[in-house]
mmCIF file of C-alpha atoms and ligand atoms in Angstrom:
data_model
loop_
_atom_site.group_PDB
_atom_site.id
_atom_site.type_symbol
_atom_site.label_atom_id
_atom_site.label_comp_id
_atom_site.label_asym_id
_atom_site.label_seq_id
_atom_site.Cartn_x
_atom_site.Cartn_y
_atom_site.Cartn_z
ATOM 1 C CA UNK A 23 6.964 -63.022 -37.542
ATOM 2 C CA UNK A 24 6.703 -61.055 -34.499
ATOM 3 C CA UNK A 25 7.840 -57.186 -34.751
ATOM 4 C CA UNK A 26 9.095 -55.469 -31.951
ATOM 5 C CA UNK A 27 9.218 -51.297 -31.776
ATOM 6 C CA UNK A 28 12.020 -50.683 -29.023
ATOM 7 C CA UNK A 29 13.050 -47.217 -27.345
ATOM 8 C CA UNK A 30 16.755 -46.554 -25.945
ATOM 9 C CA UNK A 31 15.612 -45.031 -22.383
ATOM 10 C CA UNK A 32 19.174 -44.636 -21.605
ATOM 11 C CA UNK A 33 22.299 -45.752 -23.108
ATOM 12 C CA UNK A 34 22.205 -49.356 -21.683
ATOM 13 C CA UNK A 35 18.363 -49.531 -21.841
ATOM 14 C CA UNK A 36 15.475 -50.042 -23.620
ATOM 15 C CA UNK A 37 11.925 -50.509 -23.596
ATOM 16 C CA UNK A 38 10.148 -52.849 -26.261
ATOM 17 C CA UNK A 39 6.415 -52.943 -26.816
ATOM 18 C CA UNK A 40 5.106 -55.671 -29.668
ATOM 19 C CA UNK A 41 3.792 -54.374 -32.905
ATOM 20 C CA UNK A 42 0.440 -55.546 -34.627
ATOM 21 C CA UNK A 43 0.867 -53.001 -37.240
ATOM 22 C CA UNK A 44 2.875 -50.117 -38.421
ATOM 23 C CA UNK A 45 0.497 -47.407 -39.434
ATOM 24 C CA UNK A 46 2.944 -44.305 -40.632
ATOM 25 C CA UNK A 47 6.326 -44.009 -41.005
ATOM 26 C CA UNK A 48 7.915 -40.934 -42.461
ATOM 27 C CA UNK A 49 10.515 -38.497 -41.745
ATOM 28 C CA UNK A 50 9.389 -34.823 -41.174
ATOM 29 C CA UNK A 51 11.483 -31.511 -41.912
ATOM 30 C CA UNK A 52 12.558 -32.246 -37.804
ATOM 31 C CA UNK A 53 12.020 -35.774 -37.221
ATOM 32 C CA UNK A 54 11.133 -39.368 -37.595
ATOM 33 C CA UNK A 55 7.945 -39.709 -37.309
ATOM 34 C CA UNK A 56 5.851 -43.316 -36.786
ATOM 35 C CA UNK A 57 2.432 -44.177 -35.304
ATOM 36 C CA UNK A 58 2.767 -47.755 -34.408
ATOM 37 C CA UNK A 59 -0.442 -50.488 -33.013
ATOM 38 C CA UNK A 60 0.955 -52.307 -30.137
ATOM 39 C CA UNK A 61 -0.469 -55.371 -27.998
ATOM 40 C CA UNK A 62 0.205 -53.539 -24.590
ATOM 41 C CA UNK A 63 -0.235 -49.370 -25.298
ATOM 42 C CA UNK A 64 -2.524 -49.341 -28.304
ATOM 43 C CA UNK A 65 -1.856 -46.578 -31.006
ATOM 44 C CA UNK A 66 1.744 -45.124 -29.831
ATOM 45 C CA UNK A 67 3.122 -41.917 -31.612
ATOM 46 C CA UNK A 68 6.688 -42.012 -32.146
ATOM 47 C CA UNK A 69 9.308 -39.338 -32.689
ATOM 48 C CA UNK A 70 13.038 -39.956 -33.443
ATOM 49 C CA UNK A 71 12.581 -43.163 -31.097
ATOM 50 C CA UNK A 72 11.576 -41.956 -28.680
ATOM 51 C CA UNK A 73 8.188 -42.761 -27.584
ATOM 52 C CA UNK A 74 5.429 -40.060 -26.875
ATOM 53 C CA UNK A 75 2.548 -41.317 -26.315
ATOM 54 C CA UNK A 76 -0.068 -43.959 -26.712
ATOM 55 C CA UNK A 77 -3.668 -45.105 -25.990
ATOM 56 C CA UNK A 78 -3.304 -46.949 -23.243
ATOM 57 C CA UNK A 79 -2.018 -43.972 -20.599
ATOM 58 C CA UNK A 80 -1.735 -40.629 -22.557
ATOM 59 C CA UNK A 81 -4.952 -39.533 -20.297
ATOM 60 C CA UNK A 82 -2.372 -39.301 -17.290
ATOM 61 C CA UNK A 83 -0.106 -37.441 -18.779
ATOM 62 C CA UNK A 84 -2.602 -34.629 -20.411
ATOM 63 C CA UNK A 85 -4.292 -34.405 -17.840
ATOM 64 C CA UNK A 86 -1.873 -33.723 -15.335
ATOM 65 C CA UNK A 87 0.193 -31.079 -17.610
ATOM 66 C CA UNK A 88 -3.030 -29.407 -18.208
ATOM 67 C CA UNK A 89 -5.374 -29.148 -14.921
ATOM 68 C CA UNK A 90 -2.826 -28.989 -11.997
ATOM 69 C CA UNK A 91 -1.523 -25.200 -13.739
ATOM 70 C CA UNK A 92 -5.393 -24.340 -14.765
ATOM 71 C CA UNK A 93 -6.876 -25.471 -11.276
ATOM 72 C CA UNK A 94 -3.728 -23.016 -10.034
ATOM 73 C CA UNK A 95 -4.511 -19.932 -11.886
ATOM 74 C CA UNK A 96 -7.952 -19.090 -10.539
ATOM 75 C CA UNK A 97 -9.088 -17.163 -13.615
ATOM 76 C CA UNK A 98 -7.277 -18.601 -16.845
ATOM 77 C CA UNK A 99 -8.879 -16.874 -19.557
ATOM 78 C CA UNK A 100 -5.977 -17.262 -22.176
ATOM 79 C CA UNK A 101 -3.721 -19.986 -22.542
ATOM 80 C CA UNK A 102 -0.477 -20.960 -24.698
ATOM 81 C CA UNK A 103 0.421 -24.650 -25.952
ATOM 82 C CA UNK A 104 4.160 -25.057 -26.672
ATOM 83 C CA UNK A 105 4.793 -28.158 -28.404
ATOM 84 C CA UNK A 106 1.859 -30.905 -27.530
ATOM 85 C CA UNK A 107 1.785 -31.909 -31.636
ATOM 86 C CA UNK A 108 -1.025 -34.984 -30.532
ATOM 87 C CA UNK A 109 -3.253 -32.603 -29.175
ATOM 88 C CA UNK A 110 -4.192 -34.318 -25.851
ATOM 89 C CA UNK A 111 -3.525 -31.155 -23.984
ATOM 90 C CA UNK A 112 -5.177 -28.818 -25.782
ATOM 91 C CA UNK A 113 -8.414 -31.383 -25.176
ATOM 92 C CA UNK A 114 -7.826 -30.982 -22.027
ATOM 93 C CA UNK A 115 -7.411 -27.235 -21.225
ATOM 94 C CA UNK A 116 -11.098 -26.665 -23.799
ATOM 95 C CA UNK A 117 -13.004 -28.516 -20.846
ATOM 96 C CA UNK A 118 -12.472 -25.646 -18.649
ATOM 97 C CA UNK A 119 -15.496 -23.174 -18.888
ATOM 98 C CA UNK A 120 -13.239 -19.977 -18.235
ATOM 99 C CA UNK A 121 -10.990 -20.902 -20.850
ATOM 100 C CA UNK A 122 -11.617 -18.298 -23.672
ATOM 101 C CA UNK A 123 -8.693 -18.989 -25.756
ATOM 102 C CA UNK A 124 -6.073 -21.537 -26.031
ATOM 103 C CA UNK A 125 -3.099 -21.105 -28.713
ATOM 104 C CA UNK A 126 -0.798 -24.079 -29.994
ATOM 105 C CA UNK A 127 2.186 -23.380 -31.332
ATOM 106 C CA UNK A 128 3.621 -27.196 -32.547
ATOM 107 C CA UNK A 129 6.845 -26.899 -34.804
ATOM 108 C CA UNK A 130 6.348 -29.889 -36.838
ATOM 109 C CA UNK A 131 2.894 -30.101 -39.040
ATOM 110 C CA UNK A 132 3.483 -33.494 -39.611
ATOM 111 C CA UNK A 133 2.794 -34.628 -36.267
ATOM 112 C CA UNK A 134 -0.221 -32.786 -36.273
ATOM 113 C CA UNK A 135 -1.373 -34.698 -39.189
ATOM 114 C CA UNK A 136 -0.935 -37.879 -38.229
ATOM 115 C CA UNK A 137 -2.386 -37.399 -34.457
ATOM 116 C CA UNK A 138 -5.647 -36.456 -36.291
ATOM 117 C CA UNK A 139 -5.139 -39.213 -38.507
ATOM 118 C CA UNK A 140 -4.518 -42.015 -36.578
ATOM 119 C CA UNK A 141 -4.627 -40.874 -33.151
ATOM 120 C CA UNK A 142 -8.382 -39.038 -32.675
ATOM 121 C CA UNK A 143 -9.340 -39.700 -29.675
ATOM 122 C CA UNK A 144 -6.038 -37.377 -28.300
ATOM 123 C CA UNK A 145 -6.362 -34.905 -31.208
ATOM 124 C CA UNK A 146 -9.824 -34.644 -30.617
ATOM 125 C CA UNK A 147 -10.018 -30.575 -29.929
ATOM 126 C CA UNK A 148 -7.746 -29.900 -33.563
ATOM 127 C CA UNK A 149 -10.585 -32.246 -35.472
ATOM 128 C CA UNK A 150 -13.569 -30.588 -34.131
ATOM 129 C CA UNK A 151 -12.891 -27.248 -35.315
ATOM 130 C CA UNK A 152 -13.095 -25.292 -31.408
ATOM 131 C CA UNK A 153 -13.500 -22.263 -32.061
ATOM 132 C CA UNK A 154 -11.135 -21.207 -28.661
ATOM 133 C CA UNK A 155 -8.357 -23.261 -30.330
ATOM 134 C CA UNK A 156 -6.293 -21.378 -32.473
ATOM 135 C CA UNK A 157 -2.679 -23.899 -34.137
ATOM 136 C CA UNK A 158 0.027 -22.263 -35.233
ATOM 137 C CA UNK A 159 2.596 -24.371 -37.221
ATOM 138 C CA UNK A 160 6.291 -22.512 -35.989
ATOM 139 C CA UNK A 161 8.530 -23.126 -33.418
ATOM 140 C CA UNK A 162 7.617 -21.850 -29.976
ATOM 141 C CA UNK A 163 10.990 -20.400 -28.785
ATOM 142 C CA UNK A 164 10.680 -17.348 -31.422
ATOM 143 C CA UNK A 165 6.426 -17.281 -30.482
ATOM 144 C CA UNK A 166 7.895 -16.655 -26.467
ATOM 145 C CA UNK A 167 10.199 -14.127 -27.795
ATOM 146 C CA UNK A 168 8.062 -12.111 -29.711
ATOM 147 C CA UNK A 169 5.405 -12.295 -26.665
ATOM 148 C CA UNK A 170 4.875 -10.250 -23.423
ATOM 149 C CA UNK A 171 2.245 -10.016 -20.905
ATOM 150 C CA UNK A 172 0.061 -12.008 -23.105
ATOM 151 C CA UNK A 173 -0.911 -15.356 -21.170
ATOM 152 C CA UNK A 174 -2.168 -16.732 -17.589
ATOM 153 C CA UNK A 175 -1.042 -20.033 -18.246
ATOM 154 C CA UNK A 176 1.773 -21.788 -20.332
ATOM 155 C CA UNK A 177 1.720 -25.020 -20.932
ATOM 156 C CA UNK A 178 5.581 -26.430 -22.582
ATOM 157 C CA UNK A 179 4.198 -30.068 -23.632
ATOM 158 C CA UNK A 180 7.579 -30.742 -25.101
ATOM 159 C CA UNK A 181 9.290 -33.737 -26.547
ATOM 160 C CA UNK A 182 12.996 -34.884 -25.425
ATOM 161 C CA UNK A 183 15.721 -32.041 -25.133
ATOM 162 C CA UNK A 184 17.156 -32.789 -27.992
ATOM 163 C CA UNK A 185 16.843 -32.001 -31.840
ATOM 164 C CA UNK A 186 13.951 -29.074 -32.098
ATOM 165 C CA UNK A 187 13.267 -29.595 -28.399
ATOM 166 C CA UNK A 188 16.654 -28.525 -26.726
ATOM 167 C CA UNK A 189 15.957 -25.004 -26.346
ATOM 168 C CA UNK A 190 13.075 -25.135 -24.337
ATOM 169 C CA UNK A 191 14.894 -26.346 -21.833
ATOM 170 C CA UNK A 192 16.713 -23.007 -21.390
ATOM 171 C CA UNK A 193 17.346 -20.549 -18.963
ATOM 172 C CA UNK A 194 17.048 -17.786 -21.989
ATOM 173 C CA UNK A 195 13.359 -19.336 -22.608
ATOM 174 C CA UNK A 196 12.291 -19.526 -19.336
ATOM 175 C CA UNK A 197 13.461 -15.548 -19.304
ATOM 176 C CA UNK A 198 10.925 -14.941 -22.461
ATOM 177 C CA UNK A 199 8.361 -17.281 -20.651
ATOM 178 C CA UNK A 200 8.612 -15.200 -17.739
ATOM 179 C CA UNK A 201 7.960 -11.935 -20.020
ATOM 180 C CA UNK A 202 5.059 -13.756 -21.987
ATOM 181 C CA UNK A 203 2.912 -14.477 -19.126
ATOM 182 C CA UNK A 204 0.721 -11.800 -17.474
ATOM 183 C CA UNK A 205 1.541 -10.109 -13.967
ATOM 184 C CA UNK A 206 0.316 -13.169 -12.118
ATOM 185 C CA UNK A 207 0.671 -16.006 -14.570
ATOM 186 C CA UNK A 208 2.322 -19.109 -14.134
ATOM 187 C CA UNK A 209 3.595 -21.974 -16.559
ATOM 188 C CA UNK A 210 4.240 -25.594 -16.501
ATOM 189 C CA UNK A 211 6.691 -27.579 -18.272
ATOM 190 C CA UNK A 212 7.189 -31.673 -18.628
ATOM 191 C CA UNK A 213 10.713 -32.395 -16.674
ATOM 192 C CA UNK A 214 11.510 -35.604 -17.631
ATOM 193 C CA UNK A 215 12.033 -38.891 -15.379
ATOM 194 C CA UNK A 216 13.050 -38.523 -11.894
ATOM 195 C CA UNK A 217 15.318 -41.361 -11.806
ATOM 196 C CA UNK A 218 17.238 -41.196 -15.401
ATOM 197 C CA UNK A 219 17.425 -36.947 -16.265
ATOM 198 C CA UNK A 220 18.662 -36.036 -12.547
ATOM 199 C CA UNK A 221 21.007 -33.554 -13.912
ATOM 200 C CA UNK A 222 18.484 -32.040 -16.104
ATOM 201 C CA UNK A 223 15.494 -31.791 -13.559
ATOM 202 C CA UNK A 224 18.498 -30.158 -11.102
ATOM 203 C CA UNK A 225 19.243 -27.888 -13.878
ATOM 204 C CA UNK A 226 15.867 -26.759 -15.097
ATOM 205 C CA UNK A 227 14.335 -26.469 -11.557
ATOM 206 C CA UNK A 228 17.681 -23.513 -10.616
ATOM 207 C CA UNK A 229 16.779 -21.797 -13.897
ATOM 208 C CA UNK A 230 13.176 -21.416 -13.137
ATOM 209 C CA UNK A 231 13.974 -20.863 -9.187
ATOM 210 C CA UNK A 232 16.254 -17.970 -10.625
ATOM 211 C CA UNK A 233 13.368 -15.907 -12.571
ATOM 212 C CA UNK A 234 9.435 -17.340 -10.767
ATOM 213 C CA UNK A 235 9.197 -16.485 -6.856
ATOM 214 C CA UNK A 236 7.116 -20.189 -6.786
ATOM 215 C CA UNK A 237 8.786 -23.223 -7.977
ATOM 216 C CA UNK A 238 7.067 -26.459 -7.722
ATOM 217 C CA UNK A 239 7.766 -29.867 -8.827
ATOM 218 C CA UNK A 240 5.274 -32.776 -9.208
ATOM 219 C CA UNK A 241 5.715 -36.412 -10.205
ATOM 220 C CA UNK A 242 2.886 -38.578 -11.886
ATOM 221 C CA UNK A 243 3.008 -42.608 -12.775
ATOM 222 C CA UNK A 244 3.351 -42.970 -16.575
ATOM 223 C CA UNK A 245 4.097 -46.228 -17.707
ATOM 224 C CA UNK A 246 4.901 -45.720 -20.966
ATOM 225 C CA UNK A 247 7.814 -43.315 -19.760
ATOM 226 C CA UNK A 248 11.147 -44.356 -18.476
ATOM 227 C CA UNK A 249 11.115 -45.307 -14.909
ATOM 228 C CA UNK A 250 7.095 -44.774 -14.743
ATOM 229 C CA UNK A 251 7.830 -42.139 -12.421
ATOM 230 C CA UNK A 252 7.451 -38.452 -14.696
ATOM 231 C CA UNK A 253 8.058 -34.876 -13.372
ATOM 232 C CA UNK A 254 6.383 -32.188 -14.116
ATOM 233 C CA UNK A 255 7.438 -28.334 -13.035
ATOM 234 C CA UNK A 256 5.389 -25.383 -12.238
ATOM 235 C CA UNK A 257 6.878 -21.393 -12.337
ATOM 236 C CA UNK A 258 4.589 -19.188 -10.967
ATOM 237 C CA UNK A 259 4.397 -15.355 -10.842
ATOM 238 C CA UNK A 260 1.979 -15.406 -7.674
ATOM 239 C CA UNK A 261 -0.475 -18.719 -7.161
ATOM 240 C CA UNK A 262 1.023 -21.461 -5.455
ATOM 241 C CA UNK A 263 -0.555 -25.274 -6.522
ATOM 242 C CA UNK A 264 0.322 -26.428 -3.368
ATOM 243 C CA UNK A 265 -2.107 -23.951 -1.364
ATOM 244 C CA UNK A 266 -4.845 -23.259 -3.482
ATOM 245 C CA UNK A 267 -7.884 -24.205 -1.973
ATOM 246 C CA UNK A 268 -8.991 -27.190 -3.521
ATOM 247 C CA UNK A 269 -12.734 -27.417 -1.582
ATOM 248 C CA UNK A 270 -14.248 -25.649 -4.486
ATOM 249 C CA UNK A 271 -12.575 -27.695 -7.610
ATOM 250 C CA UNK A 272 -15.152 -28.653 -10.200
ATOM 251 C CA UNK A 273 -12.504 -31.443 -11.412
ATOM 252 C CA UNK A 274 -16.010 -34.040 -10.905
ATOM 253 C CA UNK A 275 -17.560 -32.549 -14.219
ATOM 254 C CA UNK A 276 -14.685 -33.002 -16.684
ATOM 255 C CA UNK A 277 -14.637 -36.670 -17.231
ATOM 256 C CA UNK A 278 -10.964 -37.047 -16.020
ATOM 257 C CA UNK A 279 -9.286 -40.355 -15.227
ATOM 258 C CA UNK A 280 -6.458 -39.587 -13.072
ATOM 259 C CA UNK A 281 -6.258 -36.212 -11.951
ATOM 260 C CA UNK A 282 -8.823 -35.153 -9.099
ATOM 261 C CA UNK A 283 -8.794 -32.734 -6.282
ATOM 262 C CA UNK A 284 -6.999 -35.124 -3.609
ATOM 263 C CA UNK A 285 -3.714 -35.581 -6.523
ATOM 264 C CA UNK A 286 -3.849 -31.870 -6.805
ATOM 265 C CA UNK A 287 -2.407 -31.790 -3.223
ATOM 266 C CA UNK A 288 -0.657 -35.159 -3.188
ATOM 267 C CA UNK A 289 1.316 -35.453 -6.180
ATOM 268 C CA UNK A 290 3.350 -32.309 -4.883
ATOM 269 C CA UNK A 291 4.411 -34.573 -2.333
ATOM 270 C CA UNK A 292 8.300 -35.525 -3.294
ATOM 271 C CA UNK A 293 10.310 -38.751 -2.310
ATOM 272 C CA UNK A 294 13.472 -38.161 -0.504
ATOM 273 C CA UNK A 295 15.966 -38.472 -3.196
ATOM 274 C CA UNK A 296 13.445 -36.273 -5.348
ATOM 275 C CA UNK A 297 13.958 -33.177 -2.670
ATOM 276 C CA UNK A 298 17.477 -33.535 -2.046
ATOM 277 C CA UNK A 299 17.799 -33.525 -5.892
ATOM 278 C CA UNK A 300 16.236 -30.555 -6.022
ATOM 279 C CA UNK A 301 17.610 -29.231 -2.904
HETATM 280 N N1 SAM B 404 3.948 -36.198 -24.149
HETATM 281 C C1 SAM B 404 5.142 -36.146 -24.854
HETATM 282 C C2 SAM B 404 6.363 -36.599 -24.144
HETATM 283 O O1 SAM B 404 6.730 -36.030 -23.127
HETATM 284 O O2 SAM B 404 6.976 -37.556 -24.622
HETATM 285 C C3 SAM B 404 5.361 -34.895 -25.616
HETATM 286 C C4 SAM B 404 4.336 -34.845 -26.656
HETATM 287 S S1 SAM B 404 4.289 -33.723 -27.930
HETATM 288 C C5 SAM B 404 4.215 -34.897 -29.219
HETATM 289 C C6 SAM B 404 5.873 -32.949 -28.116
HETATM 290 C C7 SAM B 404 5.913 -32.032 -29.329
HETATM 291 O O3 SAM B 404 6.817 -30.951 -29.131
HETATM 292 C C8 SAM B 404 6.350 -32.721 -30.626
HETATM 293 O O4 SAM B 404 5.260 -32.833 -31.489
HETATM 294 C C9 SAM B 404 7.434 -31.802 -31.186
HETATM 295 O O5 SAM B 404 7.378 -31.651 -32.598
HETATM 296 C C10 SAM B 404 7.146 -30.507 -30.441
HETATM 297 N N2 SAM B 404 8.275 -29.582 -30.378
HETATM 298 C C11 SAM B 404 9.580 -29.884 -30.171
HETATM 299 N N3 SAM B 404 10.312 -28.771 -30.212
HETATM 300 C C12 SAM B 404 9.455 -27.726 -30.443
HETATM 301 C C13 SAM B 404 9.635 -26.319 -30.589
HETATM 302 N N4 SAM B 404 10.857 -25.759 -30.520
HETATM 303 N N5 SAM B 404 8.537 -25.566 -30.792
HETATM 304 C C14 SAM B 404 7.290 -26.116 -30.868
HETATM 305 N N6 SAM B 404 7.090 -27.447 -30.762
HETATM 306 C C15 SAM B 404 8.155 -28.235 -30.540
#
């Protein structure tokens, strides 16, 4: 019998991937949470539906959330996780050298389990015991409140806005994000799909224009994610990704896959429905 794990992308559709196995299913104190084998993505971790990532293309996604803000910031010495349960982006902010310390905060333990479990190569930096990485198990809209002028970079590595996700999509977190980060810090947060959250990216990228002098948006192909098309947005206190000086980027030594010095400047560059979205 064939199985077939679908996701509603939108109310009238879905995306299906076929199943060779089913290797957790459980329900968490804030989710549902599966880790499926499929023919076309590999390993997939699943939450409420909704899938997160897999295998196949998680290296795009990690990487981009991660080294676009760190090749920003031209000194990021200490770095916050929101979110980012699998790990991938926390493997991806230990490969730079200046790094010092990078915290996760991840509300939901169980999805930390199970990434190390059945998803290693993406939890690979929560295995190994790095001694920069520090996890907290809580939920990271009370960790931004309680901080100020604590971080250079913030990375929100979120899942949907909805159920324990919704408010950090806020206007009041971006406030506390604002106060968390140090005079010149900046943050990043994942924005959704350009084609099926227009409302939200509109919303989220007037919030952060209201408190960051630099607002950026950046899009990256994801194929796991509805439309393939993902957005990405940057608030910064002072560095601006789209003129740093990339000449001196050291992005050859990290073993990336996607991201390099030439996507730093490109992927800033936004269709025309993107801009007058965000007009
Ligand atoms: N790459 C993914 C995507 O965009 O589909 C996101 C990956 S990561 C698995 C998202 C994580 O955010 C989940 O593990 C979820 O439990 C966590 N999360 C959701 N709300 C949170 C909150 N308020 N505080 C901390 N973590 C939260």
């Amino acid at each position: 019998m064939e199985l077939w794990f679908s996701e509603f992308q939108t109310k009238n559709l879905s995306m299906s991937a076929r199943v060779k196995e089913t290797l957790y299913m459980g329900k968490s104190e804030f989710q549902d949470v599966a880790v499926v084998d499929t023919h076309e993505f590999g390993r997939m971790l699943v939450l409420d539906g909704v899938f997160q990532t897999s295998i196949f293309d998680e290296y795009i996604y990690h990487e981009m959330i991660a080294h676009v803000p760190l090749f920003t910031h031209p000194d990021p010495r200490k770095v916050l996780v929101i979110g980012g349960g699998d790990g991938g982006s926390v493997r991806e902010v230990v490969k730079h050298s200046q790094v010092e310390q990078v915290e996760m905060v991840e509300i939901d333990g169980v999805v930390v389990e199970v990434s190390k479990k059945y998803l290693p190569e993406i939890s690979a930096a929560l295995i190994s015991d790095n001694p920069k990485v520090s996890l907290k198990i809580g939920d990271g809209i009370g960790h931004m409140a309680a901080a100020e002028n604590v971080y250079d970079v913030i990375i929100v590595d979120c899942s949907d806005p909805i159920g324990p996700g919704e408010g950090l999509f806020t206007y009041n977190f971006y406030k506390d994000v604002y106060k968390a980060l140090k005079p010149d810090g900046l943050f990043v947060q994942q924005t959704e799909s350009p084609f099926y959250h227009q409302e939200l990216l509109c919303r989220l990228n007037k919030d952060i224009k209201a408190l960051f002098p630099i607002t950026r948006t950046y899009l990256a192909h994801i194929p796991l994610y509805p439309g393939g098309t993902h957005s990405f947005t940057i608030g910064s206190k002072k560095y601006d990704p789209v003129k740093v000086d990339t000449a001196g980027f050291t992005d050859s030594d990290l073993n990336l896959r996607y991201y390099n010095k030439e996507l730093h400047k490109s992927c800033f560059a936004l269709p025309n429905f993107v801009q007058n979205l965000l007009k």
